């Protein structure tokens, strides 16, 4: 009876503990792996775990999940670069670039980025792990990262969920990470995709002025510039035009004389029209002459594949949502994707002003979600019942006092080592390639630092790396950027 009683107590105790679903606050799991990059076999260590965010009193108020890859058998770790990787949202986990772009493993998809079964991961022959160690960071409430406690009145959301709060606590967290892993002497690079572009612009100065951590490079992948998006002015509207042209070209919706040209021969003409004609025309609003309005509408129709009357009905200010719905309305009746307009969707009805859903995002979640859950738990051995948040609860997000453009400018001015690489997909309708070019031009209005900016374009969308051809090219562009922006003994001075 005593034995049965003890067994029963043990069973009840195990049930009690099983009901407590919490992420460990400070822990690591280390595993060993190998990958072939550029024909060379590379052995590496993967460390995945959690590291706390502390408040002013030294109490943990959150814990961030991260995955850190280091190449083995490196004699001089101090001279080896460290790449710190964020995704965006805000509210998105680091899964996207981690498991499809720069990391040593990528998910199984076809060459254009569409899901295939069985799901899973494979080696990434183009990973930049050959030239840099990499850490993928999940901000609060993304991935496995959580506030402490997860919910309740004790959670001070103002410490995490806003442009300035985000950069402040992440800069502090990175200071601890760099110290724990003895990487202060390493050349450092930060990369952010989408909202991550806003994040790394802000972090460039926060790291420098709050943590005294100086960077060699900032990489922005399909960057979201909220100075463009939120203002809803003639600039934000006009900047969409080259994206319209690129997407229409892809779907063979342009006039034959344009369609017969290569994409990169069409876009400069559209960019010139956008800056010199369209932007001033929209700025005139209701005071534009009828003849000019019709002339501009005809050119917009020529470059976008849209109907002239639809453009006039929108007063030359065509919403991207309408474009996604209308471009192929009479050409198969499909909608096109927001983040990657190569993707097609099917709506309930042809009528309407916006698509029912985003076909590209549903496609990506289809393949990424099973892959990241399998990979972290089975290959990296990080066991937890906590849900991996592809998109986490971070809203409302405080967008006040957005100074990240000038933050980046000031960081670059103070640090002659700091260079910037921007990567964009021509078919990205959320963070358009021409808006990224515009952001670059506005960061440094003086033009004195323009030789430290580099922009690369790809024939795909927001996550250009999902297309196998661009996966190779885009990684090569990051690799080249890292190799040529190391100091190599050169003094940091003008």
Short mmCIF file of C-alpha atoms in Angstrom, two decimals:
data_model
loop_
_atom_site.label_atom_id
_atom_site.label_comp_id
_atom_site.label_asym_id
_atom_site.label_seq_id
_atom_site.Cartn_x
_atom_site.Cartn_y
_atom_site.Cartn_z
CA UNK A 1 0.00 0.00 0.00
CA UNK A 2 2.84 2.36 0.91
CA UNK A 3 4.45 1.73 -2.49
CA UNK A 4 1.18 2.40 -4.28
CA UNK A 5 0.71 5.59 -2.25
CA UNK A 6 4.19 6.86 -3.19
CA UNK A 7 3.60 6.08 -6.85
CA UNK A 8 0.31 7.92 -6.72
CA UNK A 9 1.95 10.95 -5.11
CA UNK A 10 4.69 10.94 -7.74
CA UNK A 11 2.07 10.78 -10.50
CA UNK A 12 0.12 13.68 -9.02
CA UNK A 13 3.31 15.71 -8.60
CA UNK A 14 4.29 15.11 -12.24
CA UNK A 15 0.84 16.28 -13.33
CA UNK A 16 1.24 19.45 -11.27
CA UNK A 17 4.56 20.30 -12.85
CA UNK A 18 3.30 19.38 -16.32
CA UNK A 19 0.65 22.07 -16.02
CA UNK A 20 3.23 24.86 -15.52
CA UNK A 21 4.09 25.93 -19.05
CA UNK A 22 6.96 28.41 -18.71
CA UNK A 23 10.06 29.26 -20.68
CA UNK A 24 13.32 29.07 -18.69
CA UNK A 25 14.64 32.54 -17.91
CA UNK A 26 18.35 31.86 -18.43
CA UNK A 27 19.49 28.67 -20.11
CA UNK A 28 21.51 27.29 -23.03
CA UNK A 29 21.56 24.11 -25.09
CA UNK A 30 24.64 23.41 -27.23
CA UNK A 31 24.89 21.02 -30.18
CA UNK A 32 27.47 20.26 -32.86
CA UNK A 33 26.84 20.33 -36.62
CA UNK A 34 28.44 20.65 -40.03
CA UNK A 35 27.50 22.34 -43.32
CA UNK A 36 29.08 22.63 -46.76
CA UNK A 37 29.37 26.24 -47.96
CA UNK A 38 31.05 27.07 -51.23
CA UNK A 39 32.35 23.51 -51.47
CA UNK A 40 34.05 23.64 -48.04
CA UNK A 41 32.88 21.54 -45.09
CA UNK A 42 32.47 23.71 -42.00
CA UNK A 43 32.03 22.38 -38.47
CA UNK A 44 30.09 24.69 -36.18
CA UNK A 45 28.50 24.97 -32.77
CA UNK A 46 24.85 25.93 -32.31
CA UNK A 47 23.90 27.44 -28.95
CA UNK A 48 20.22 28.12 -28.43
CA UNK A 49 18.69 29.37 -25.23
CA UNK A 50 17.34 32.31 -23.28
CA UNK A 51 18.93 35.37 -21.71
CA UNK A 52 17.08 37.76 -19.36
CA UNK A 53 16.12 41.39 -19.82
CA UNK A 54 16.60 43.13 -16.45
CA UNK A 55 14.98 46.24 -15.05
CA UNK A 56 16.77 49.07 -13.23
CA UNK A 57 16.71 47.05 -9.98
CA UNK A 58 18.32 44.00 -11.59
CA UNK A 59 15.11 41.98 -11.65
CA UNK A 60 14.28 39.92 -14.79
CA UNK A 61 11.27 41.41 -16.60
CA UNK A 62 11.56 39.35 -19.79
CA UNK A 63 13.63 36.64 -21.36
CA UNK A 64 14.74 36.56 -25.00
CA UNK A 65 15.24 33.38 -26.95
CA UNK A 66 18.19 33.36 -29.35
CA UNK A 67 20.23 30.98 -31.50
CA UNK A 68 23.97 31.57 -31.84
CA UNK A 69 26.17 29.91 -34.45
CA UNK A 70 29.96 29.88 -34.21
CA UNK A 71 32.42 28.29 -36.58
CA UNK A 72 34.68 25.77 -34.87
CA UNK A 73 38.49 25.79 -34.90
CA UNK A 74 38.81 29.57 -35.19
CA UNK A 75 42.20 30.59 -33.82
CA UNK A 76 41.48 34.31 -33.53
CA UNK A 77 37.82 34.84 -32.55
CA UNK A 78 38.46 38.55 -31.96
CA UNK A 79 39.05 39.17 -35.66
CA UNK A 80 36.03 37.12 -36.75
CA UNK A 81 32.90 39.21 -37.42
CA UNK A 82 29.63 38.80 -35.51
CA UNK A 83 26.33 39.27 -37.38
CA UNK A 84 23.31 40.09 -35.17
CA UNK A 85 20.02 39.29 -36.93
CA UNK A 86 16.49 40.60 -36.32
CA UNK A 87 13.25 40.28 -38.21
CA UNK A 88 10.43 42.77 -38.05
CA UNK A 89 6.67 43.02 -37.74
CA UNK A 90 6.90 44.52 -35.21
CA UNK A 91 5.99 41.29 -33.49
CA UNK A 92 7.64 38.79 -35.82
CA UNK A 93 10.11 36.14 -34.72
CA UNK A 94 13.61 35.75 -36.17
CA UNK A 95 12.51 32.59 -37.99
CA UNK A 96 12.43 34.11 -41.50
CA UNK A 97 16.08 35.02 -42.04
CA UNK A 98 17.22 32.33 -39.60
CA UNK A 99 15.67 29.44 -41.46
CA UNK A 100 15.63 30.70 -45.03
CA UNK A 101 18.46 33.17 -45.60
CA UNK A 102 21.79 33.47 -43.79
CA UNK A 103 21.79 30.50 -41.41
CA UNK A 104 23.37 27.07 -41.95
CA UNK A 105 19.99 25.36 -42.35
CA UNK A 106 17.11 26.42 -44.59
CA UNK A 107 13.61 25.08 -44.94
CA UNK A 108 12.62 22.74 -47.74
CA UNK A 109 10.81 24.71 -50.45
CA UNK A 110 10.90 24.72 -54.23
CA UNK A 111 13.23 27.00 -56.20
CA UNK A 112 10.67 29.82 -56.30
CA UNK A 113 9.80 29.64 -52.58
CA UNK A 114 6.58 27.59 -52.55
CA UNK A 115 5.86 24.92 -49.89
CA UNK A 116 6.71 21.28 -50.48
CA UNK A 117 6.00 18.22 -48.38
CA UNK A 118 7.37 16.54 -46.40
CA UNK A 119 8.28 19.69 -44.45
CA UNK A 120 11.70 20.06 -42.93
CA UNK A 121 15.13 21.64 -43.29
CA UNK A 122 18.25 21.08 -45.34
CA UNK A 123 21.78 22.45 -45.55
CA UNK A 124 22.20 26.01 -46.80
CA UNK A 125 25.12 25.99 -49.26
CA UNK A 126 25.06 29.82 -49.43
CA UNK A 127 25.04 30.67 -45.69
CA UNK A 128 27.40 33.46 -44.60
CA UNK A 129 28.60 31.34 -41.65
CA UNK A 130 31.84 30.84 -43.55
CA UNK A 131 32.80 34.50 -42.96
CA UNK A 132 30.88 35.49 -39.81
CA UNK A 133 29.36 34.05 -36.66
CA UNK A 134 25.63 34.75 -36.39
CA UNK A 135 23.11 35.27 -33.60
CA UNK A 136 19.36 35.35 -34.29
CA UNK A 137 17.41 37.30 -31.67
CA UNK A 138 13.69 37.11 -30.90
CA UNK A 139 12.41 40.35 -29.30
CA UNK A 140 9.86 40.16 -26.48
CA UNK A 141 6.75 38.06 -27.25
CA UNK A 142 8.19 36.75 -30.54
CA UNK A 143 9.45 33.22 -31.02
CA UNK A 144 9.88 31.75 -27.52
CA UNK A 145 10.67 35.14 -25.93
CA UNK A 146 8.27 36.30 -23.22
CA UNK A 147 7.69 38.96 -20.61
CA UNK A 148 7.99 37.95 -16.93
CA UNK A 149 5.26 37.25 -15.99
CA UNK A 150 3.71 36.54 -19.37
CA UNK A 151 0.46 38.39 -18.61
CA UNK A 152 -1.11 40.53 -15.94
CA UNK A 153 -0.91 44.01 -14.46
CA UNK A 154 2.73 43.44 -13.49
CA UNK A 155 3.78 43.59 -17.16
CA UNK A 156 4.90 47.09 -18.11
CA UNK A 157 4.31 47.01 -21.87
CA UNK A 158 5.81 50.49 -22.29
CA UNK A 159 9.26 49.00 -21.67
CA UNK A 160 9.09 46.84 -24.80
CA UNK A 161 6.46 47.74 -27.38
CA UNK A 162 7.48 50.93 -29.15
CA UNK A 163 10.19 52.23 -31.46
CA UNK A 164 12.33 53.74 -28.72
CA UNK A 165 11.60 51.18 -26.00
CA UNK A 166 12.48 48.40 -28.44
CA UNK A 167 15.91 49.80 -29.25
CA UNK A 168 16.69 50.67 -25.63
CA UNK A 169 16.14 47.23 -24.10
CA UNK A 170 17.61 45.37 -27.09
CA UNK A 171 20.79 47.46 -26.94
CA UNK A 172 21.13 46.60 -23.25
CA UNK A 173 20.47 42.92 -23.95
CA UNK A 174 23.10 42.87 -26.69
CA UNK A 175 25.66 44.38 -24.33
CA UNK A 176 25.15 41.39 -22.02
CA UNK A 177 25.23 38.91 -24.88
CA UNK A 178 28.47 40.31 -26.30
CA UNK A 179 30.06 40.28 -22.84
CA UNK A 180 28.95 36.74 -22.02
CA UNK A 181 30.32 35.45 -25.31
CA UNK A 182 33.53 37.52 -25.27
CA UNK A 183 32.82 39.30 -28.59
CA UNK A 184 33.76 42.90 -27.73
CA UNK A 185 36.82 42.79 -29.98
CA UNK A 186 34.95 41.39 -32.99
CA UNK A 187 33.78 43.52 -35.95
CA UNK A 188 30.01 43.74 -35.50
CA UNK A 189 27.14 43.92 -37.99
CA UNK A 190 23.39 44.16 -37.41
CA UNK A 191 20.83 43.06 -39.98
CA UNK A 192 17.09 43.70 -39.84
CA UNK A 193 14.30 42.77 -42.22
CA UNK A 194 11.11 44.84 -42.73
CA UNK A 195 10.38 46.58 -39.40
CA UNK A 196 13.81 45.23 -38.53
CA UNK A 197 15.11 47.98 -40.84
CA UNK A 198 13.60 50.57 -38.49
CA UNK A 199 14.98 48.59 -35.54
CA UNK A 200 18.59 48.45 -36.76
CA UNK A 201 18.60 52.12 -37.78
CA UNK A 202 17.67 52.97 -34.20
CA UNK A 203 20.03 50.38 -32.71
CA UNK A 204 23.00 51.77 -34.63
CA UNK A 205 22.96 54.88 -32.42
CA UNK A 206 21.57 53.23 -29.26
CA UNK A 207 24.41 50.71 -29.25
CA UNK A 208 26.94 53.43 -29.91
CA UNK A 209 25.74 56.12 -27.50
CA UNK A 210 24.17 54.01 -24.74
CA UNK A 211 26.40 50.92 -24.77
CA UNK A 212 29.55 52.35 -26.42
CA UNK A 213 29.44 49.50 -28.92
CA UNK A 214 30.57 50.65 -32.39
CA UNK A 215 29.48 48.79 -35.52
CA UNK A 216 31.10 48.14 -38.87
CA UNK A 217 27.87 47.67 -40.76
CA UNK A 218 24.09 47.98 -40.80
CA UNK A 219 22.20 45.75 -43.25
CA UNK A 220 18.56 46.51 -44.03
CA UNK A 221 16.57 43.83 -45.84
CA UNK A 222 13.34 45.14 -47.40
CA UNK A 223 13.34 47.96 -44.83
CA UNK A 224 10.15 49.53 -43.50
CA UNK A 225 10.53 53.30 -43.16
CA UNK A 226 7.56 54.50 -41.13
CA UNK A 227 8.33 58.10 -42.02
CA UNK A 228 7.11 57.13 -45.49
CA UNK A 229 4.22 54.84 -44.53
CA UNK A 230 2.50 56.89 -41.85
CA UNK A 231 2.64 60.32 -43.46
CA UNK A 232 0.28 59.33 -46.31
CA UNK A 233 1.54 62.23 -48.40
CA UNK A 234 2.33 62.62 -52.13
CA UNK A 235 5.77 61.10 -51.57
CA UNK A 236 4.48 57.84 -50.08
CA UNK A 237 1.93 57.50 -52.90
CA UNK A 238 4.29 58.29 -55.77
CA UNK A 239 7.03 55.95 -54.51
CA UNK A 240 4.78 52.96 -55.27
CA UNK A 241 4.89 53.59 -59.02
CA UNK A 242 8.13 51.73 -59.87
CA UNK A 243 6.86 48.75 -57.87
CA UNK A 244 3.62 48.82 -59.89
CA UNK A 245 5.69 48.75 -63.08
CA UNK A 246 7.90 45.88 -61.94
CA UNK A 247 4.92 43.77 -60.91
CA UNK A 248 3.00 44.52 -64.10
CA UNK A 249 6.09 43.55 -66.10
CA UNK A 250 6.33 40.25 -64.21
CA UNK A 251 2.68 39.45 -65.00
CA UNK A 252 3.06 40.55 -68.63
CA UNK A 253 0.53 43.36 -68.19
CA UNK A 254 2.55 46.18 -69.80
CA UNK A 255 2.31 47.45 -73.40
CA UNK A 256 4.34 45.36 -75.84
CA UNK A 257 7.12 47.92 -76.30
CA UNK A 258 7.81 47.89 -72.56
CA UNK A 259 7.13 44.20 -72.09
CA UNK A 260 9.74 43.32 -74.70
CA UNK A 261 12.46 45.03 -72.65
CA UNK A 262 14.27 43.58 -69.67
CA UNK A 263 12.91 44.68 -66.29
CA UNK A 264 16.06 46.64 -65.46
CA UNK A 265 15.73 48.56 -68.72
CA UNK A 266 12.16 49.57 -67.89
CA UNK A 267 12.55 50.69 -64.28
CA UNK A 268 14.91 53.69 -64.73
CA UNK A 269 12.36 55.30 -67.05
CA UNK A 270 9.59 54.77 -64.48
CA UNK A 271 11.75 56.05 -61.61
CA UNK A 272 12.47 59.26 -63.53
CA UNK A 273 8.76 59.74 -64.26
CA UNK A 274 7.97 59.15 -60.57
CA UNK A 275 10.34 61.80 -59.23
CA UNK A 276 10.03 64.43 -61.94
CA UNK A 277 6.36 64.18 -62.94
CA UNK A 278 4.15 62.01 -60.74
CA UNK A 279 5.22 63.31 -57.34
CA UNK A 280 4.69 67.00 -58.28
CA UNK A 281 1.36 66.14 -59.94
CA UNK A 282 -0.03 64.42 -56.82
CA UNK A 283 1.27 67.29 -54.68
CA UNK A 284 -0.91 69.72 -56.67
CA UNK A 285 -4.02 67.89 -55.50
CA UNK A 286 -7.27 69.37 -56.75
CA UNK A 287 -5.51 72.36 -58.33
CA UNK A 288 -3.82 70.33 -61.06
CA UNK A 289 -4.91 71.24 -64.59
CA UNK A 290 -7.25 68.74 -66.25
CA UNK A 291 -4.86 68.30 -69.17
CA UNK A 292 -1.96 67.47 -66.85
CA UNK A 293 -4.12 65.14 -64.78
CA UNK A 294 -5.10 63.17 -67.89
CA UNK A 295 -1.55 63.12 -69.21
CA UNK A 296 -0.19 61.77 -65.91
CA UNK A 297 -3.01 59.21 -65.68
CA UNK A 298 -2.20 57.92 -69.16
CA UNK A 299 1.47 57.48 -68.25
CA UNK A 300 0.54 55.77 -64.99
CA UNK A 301 -1.70 53.36 -66.89
CA UNK A 302 1.10 52.66 -69.35
CA UNK A 303 3.56 51.85 -66.55
CA UNK A 304 1.20 50.03 -64.17
CA UNK A 305 -1.16 47.92 -66.30
CA UNK A 306 -4.15 49.60 -64.63
CA UNK A 307 -7.12 51.19 -66.38
CA UNK A 308 -6.86 54.95 -67.00
CA UNK A 309 -10.32 55.60 -65.58
CA UNK A 310 -9.49 53.72 -62.38
CA UNK A 311 -6.45 55.97 -61.94
CA UNK A 312 -8.48 59.11 -62.56
CA UNK A 313 -11.16 57.91 -60.16
CA UNK A 314 -8.46 57.69 -57.47
CA UNK A 315 -7.22 61.23 -58.23
CA UNK A 316 -3.84 59.74 -59.30
CA UNK A 317 -3.37 58.36 -55.77
CA UNK A 318 -3.82 54.62 -56.33
CA UNK A 319 -3.76 52.51 -53.14
CA UNK A 320 -1.58 49.42 -53.24
CA UNK A 321 -4.55 47.35 -52.03
CA UNK A 322 -6.50 48.34 -55.14
CA UNK A 323 -3.54 47.44 -57.36
CA UNK A 324 -3.30 43.96 -55.82
CA UNK A 325 -6.99 43.42 -56.47
CA UNK A 326 -7.32 45.04 -59.90
CA UNK A 327 -4.17 44.22 -61.91
CA UNK A 328 -5.25 40.73 -62.97
CA UNK A 329 -9.01 41.17 -62.56
CA UNK A 330 -9.49 40.77 -66.33
CA UNK A 331 -6.49 38.45 -66.76
CA UNK A 332 -7.52 35.28 -64.97
CA UNK A 333 -9.27 36.94 -62.04
CA UNK A 334 -6.46 36.40 -59.57
CA UNK A 335 -5.28 38.74 -56.84
CA UNK A 336 -1.57 39.29 -56.25
CA UNK A 337 0.47 39.15 -53.06
CA UNK A 338 1.30 42.15 -50.89
CA UNK A 339 4.80 41.13 -49.77
CA UNK A 340 5.63 39.30 -52.98
CA UNK A 341 3.46 40.03 -55.98
CA UNK A 342 4.57 36.95 -57.87
CA UNK A 343 2.13 35.00 -55.66
CA UNK A 344 -1.50 34.62 -56.79
CA UNK A 345 -4.66 34.40 -54.72
CA UNK A 346 -8.34 33.60 -55.32
CA UNK A 347 -11.01 35.88 -53.83
CA UNK A 348 -14.66 35.13 -53.21
CA UNK A 349 -15.64 37.68 -55.84
CA UNK A 350 -13.93 39.76 -58.51
CA UNK A 351 -15.54 42.96 -57.24
CA UNK A 352 -13.96 44.94 -54.44
CA UNK A 353 -11.07 47.24 -53.63
CA UNK A 354 -8.70 44.90 -51.79
CA UNK A 355 -7.87 41.17 -51.70
CA UNK A 356 -9.49 38.84 -49.19
CA UNK A 357 -6.10 37.59 -47.93
CA UNK A 358 -2.36 37.71 -48.57
CA UNK A 359 -1.49 34.64 -50.65
CA UNK A 360 2.26 35.00 -50.13
CA UNK A 361 2.04 35.15 -46.32
CA UNK A 362 -0.22 32.11 -46.06
CA UNK A 363 2.20 30.26 -48.34
CA UNK A 364 5.17 31.19 -46.16
CA UNK A 365 3.46 30.26 -42.89
CA UNK A 366 2.58 26.95 -44.55
CA UNK A 367 6.25 25.99 -44.82
CA UNK A 368 8.03 28.01 -42.07
CA UNK A 369 5.88 27.05 -39.08
CA UNK A 370 6.46 23.28 -39.13
CA UNK A 371 10.12 23.77 -40.07
CA UNK A 372 11.08 26.07 -37.18
CA UNK A 373 9.21 23.98 -34.60
CA UNK A 374 10.88 20.81 -35.84
CA UNK A 375 14.32 22.37 -36.15
CA UNK A 376 14.61 24.01 -32.74
CA UNK A 377 13.19 21.06 -30.82
CA UNK A 378 14.61 18.12 -32.76
CA UNK A 379 17.91 19.28 -34.29
CA UNK A 380 18.93 21.94 -31.75
CA UNK A 381 17.36 20.02 -28.84
CA UNK A 382 15.56 22.99 -27.28
CA UNK A 383 12.56 21.29 -25.67
CA UNK A 384 9.59 23.37 -24.54
CA UNK A 385 5.80 23.39 -24.53
CA UNK A 386 5.79 27.16 -25.13
CA UNK A 387 4.35 28.10 -28.50
CA UNK A 388 6.77 29.57 -31.03
CA UNK A 389 5.16 32.91 -31.92
CA UNK A 390 5.57 33.52 -35.63
CA UNK A 391 3.71 36.76 -34.83
CA UNK A 392 3.36 37.73 -31.19
CA UNK A 393 1.14 40.09 -29.15
CA UNK A 394 3.06 43.38 -29.21
CA UNK A 395 0.32 45.87 -30.08
CA UNK A 396 -0.48 48.65 -29.52
CA UNK A 397 2.99 49.69 -30.68
CA UNK A 398 4.17 53.18 -29.74
CA UNK A 399 5.37 54.96 -32.90
CA UNK A 400 5.96 58.33 -31.25
CA UNK A 401 9.26 60.18 -31.65
CA UNK A 402 10.48 58.22 -34.66
CA UNK A 403 14.01 59.54 -35.21
CA UNK A 404 15.65 56.41 -36.60
CA UNK A 405 16.69 58.00 -39.90
CA UNK A 406 18.65 60.65 -38.07
CA UNK A 407 19.88 58.08 -35.56
CA UNK A 408 21.56 56.22 -38.40
CA UNK A 409 22.95 59.43 -39.87
CA UNK A 410 24.42 60.47 -36.53
CA UNK A 411 25.88 57.02 -35.89
CA UNK A 412 27.55 57.08 -39.31
CA UNK A 413 28.86 60.61 -38.81
CA UNK A 414 30.37 59.69 -35.44
CA UNK A 415 31.78 56.37 -36.65
CA UNK A 416 33.77 56.43 -39.92
CA UNK A 417 33.81 52.60 -39.91
CA UNK A 418 30.02 52.34 -40.23
CA UNK A 419 28.66 51.36 -43.66
CA UNK A 420 25.14 50.49 -44.82
CA UNK A 421 23.82 47.82 -47.20
CA UNK A 422 20.17 47.87 -48.31
CA UNK A 423 18.58 44.86 -50.06
CA UNK A 424 15.18 45.01 -51.78
CA UNK A 425 12.96 42.85 -53.95
CA UNK A 426 11.40 44.51 -56.98
CA UNK A 427 8.08 42.72 -56.36
CA UNK A 428 7.69 43.75 -52.72
CA UNK A 429 4.51 45.81 -52.40
CA UNK A 430 4.77 46.43 -48.65
CA UNK A 431 8.29 47.89 -48.39
CA UNK A 432 8.89 48.85 -52.00
CA UNK A 433 12.35 48.97 -53.50
CA UNK A 434 12.03 52.60 -54.56
CA UNK A 435 10.95 53.61 -51.05
CA UNK A 436 14.16 51.98 -49.79
CA UNK A 437 16.18 54.03 -52.26
CA UNK A 438 14.32 57.12 -51.09
CA UNK A 439 15.10 56.35 -47.44
CA UNK A 440 18.79 56.08 -48.28
CA UNK A 441 18.68 59.49 -49.92
CA UNK A 442 16.99 61.03 -46.86
CA UNK A 443 19.25 59.57 -44.16
CA UNK A 444 22.13 61.79 -45.25
CA UNK A 445 20.72 64.89 -46.99
CA UNK A 446 24.20 66.40 -47.24
CA UNK A 447 25.38 63.57 -49.48
CA UNK A 448 28.75 63.55 -47.72
CA UNK A 449 28.40 59.91 -46.71
CA UNK A 450 26.63 58.53 -49.79
CA UNK A 451 29.69 56.47 -50.76
CA UNK A 452 29.10 54.41 -47.59
CA UNK A 453 25.63 53.31 -48.75
CA UNK A 454 25.06 50.37 -51.08
CA UNK A 455 21.75 49.16 -52.54
CA UNK A 456 21.03 45.79 -54.17
CA UNK A 457 17.85 44.73 -55.98
CA UNK A 458 16.49 41.24 -56.68
CA UNK A 459 13.80 39.77 -58.96
CA UNK A 460 11.62 38.59 -56.11
CA UNK A 461 9.70 40.06 -53.19
CA UNK A 462 10.01 40.99 -49.53
CA UNK A 463 11.90 37.81 -48.69
CA UNK A 464 14.02 37.72 -51.80
CA UNK A 465 16.02 34.79 -50.42
CA UNK A 466 13.09 32.39 -50.92
CA UNK A 467 13.89 32.35 -54.62
CA UNK A 468 16.90 30.06 -54.91
CA UNK A 469 18.73 32.21 -57.45
CA UNK A 470 18.40 35.24 -55.17
CA UNK A 471 19.31 33.22 -52.08
CA UNK A 472 22.77 32.77 -53.53
CA UNK A 473 23.14 36.31 -54.86
CA UNK A 474 21.84 38.04 -51.74
CA UNK A 475 24.09 36.00 -49.43
CA UNK A 476 27.04 36.77 -51.69
CA UNK A 477 26.17 40.47 -51.40
CA UNK A 478 26.19 40.28 -47.59
CA UNK A 479 29.41 38.26 -47.65
CA UNK A 480 31.12 40.81 -49.89
CA UNK A 481 29.82 43.69 -47.73
CA UNK A 482 31.23 42.14 -44.55
CA UNK A 483 34.59 41.35 -46.14
CA UNK A 484 35.14 44.84 -47.56
CA UNK A 485 33.94 46.84 -44.54
CA UNK A 486 36.32 45.39 -41.96
CA UNK A 487 38.91 47.91 -40.82
CA UNK A 488 41.99 45.76 -41.51
CA UNK A 489 44.18 48.12 -39.52
CA UNK A 490 42.80 51.35 -40.98
CA UNK A 491 42.17 54.09 -38.42
CA UNK A 492 38.64 55.36 -37.83
CA UNK A 493 39.06 58.98 -38.91
CA UNK A 494 38.08 61.38 -41.67
#
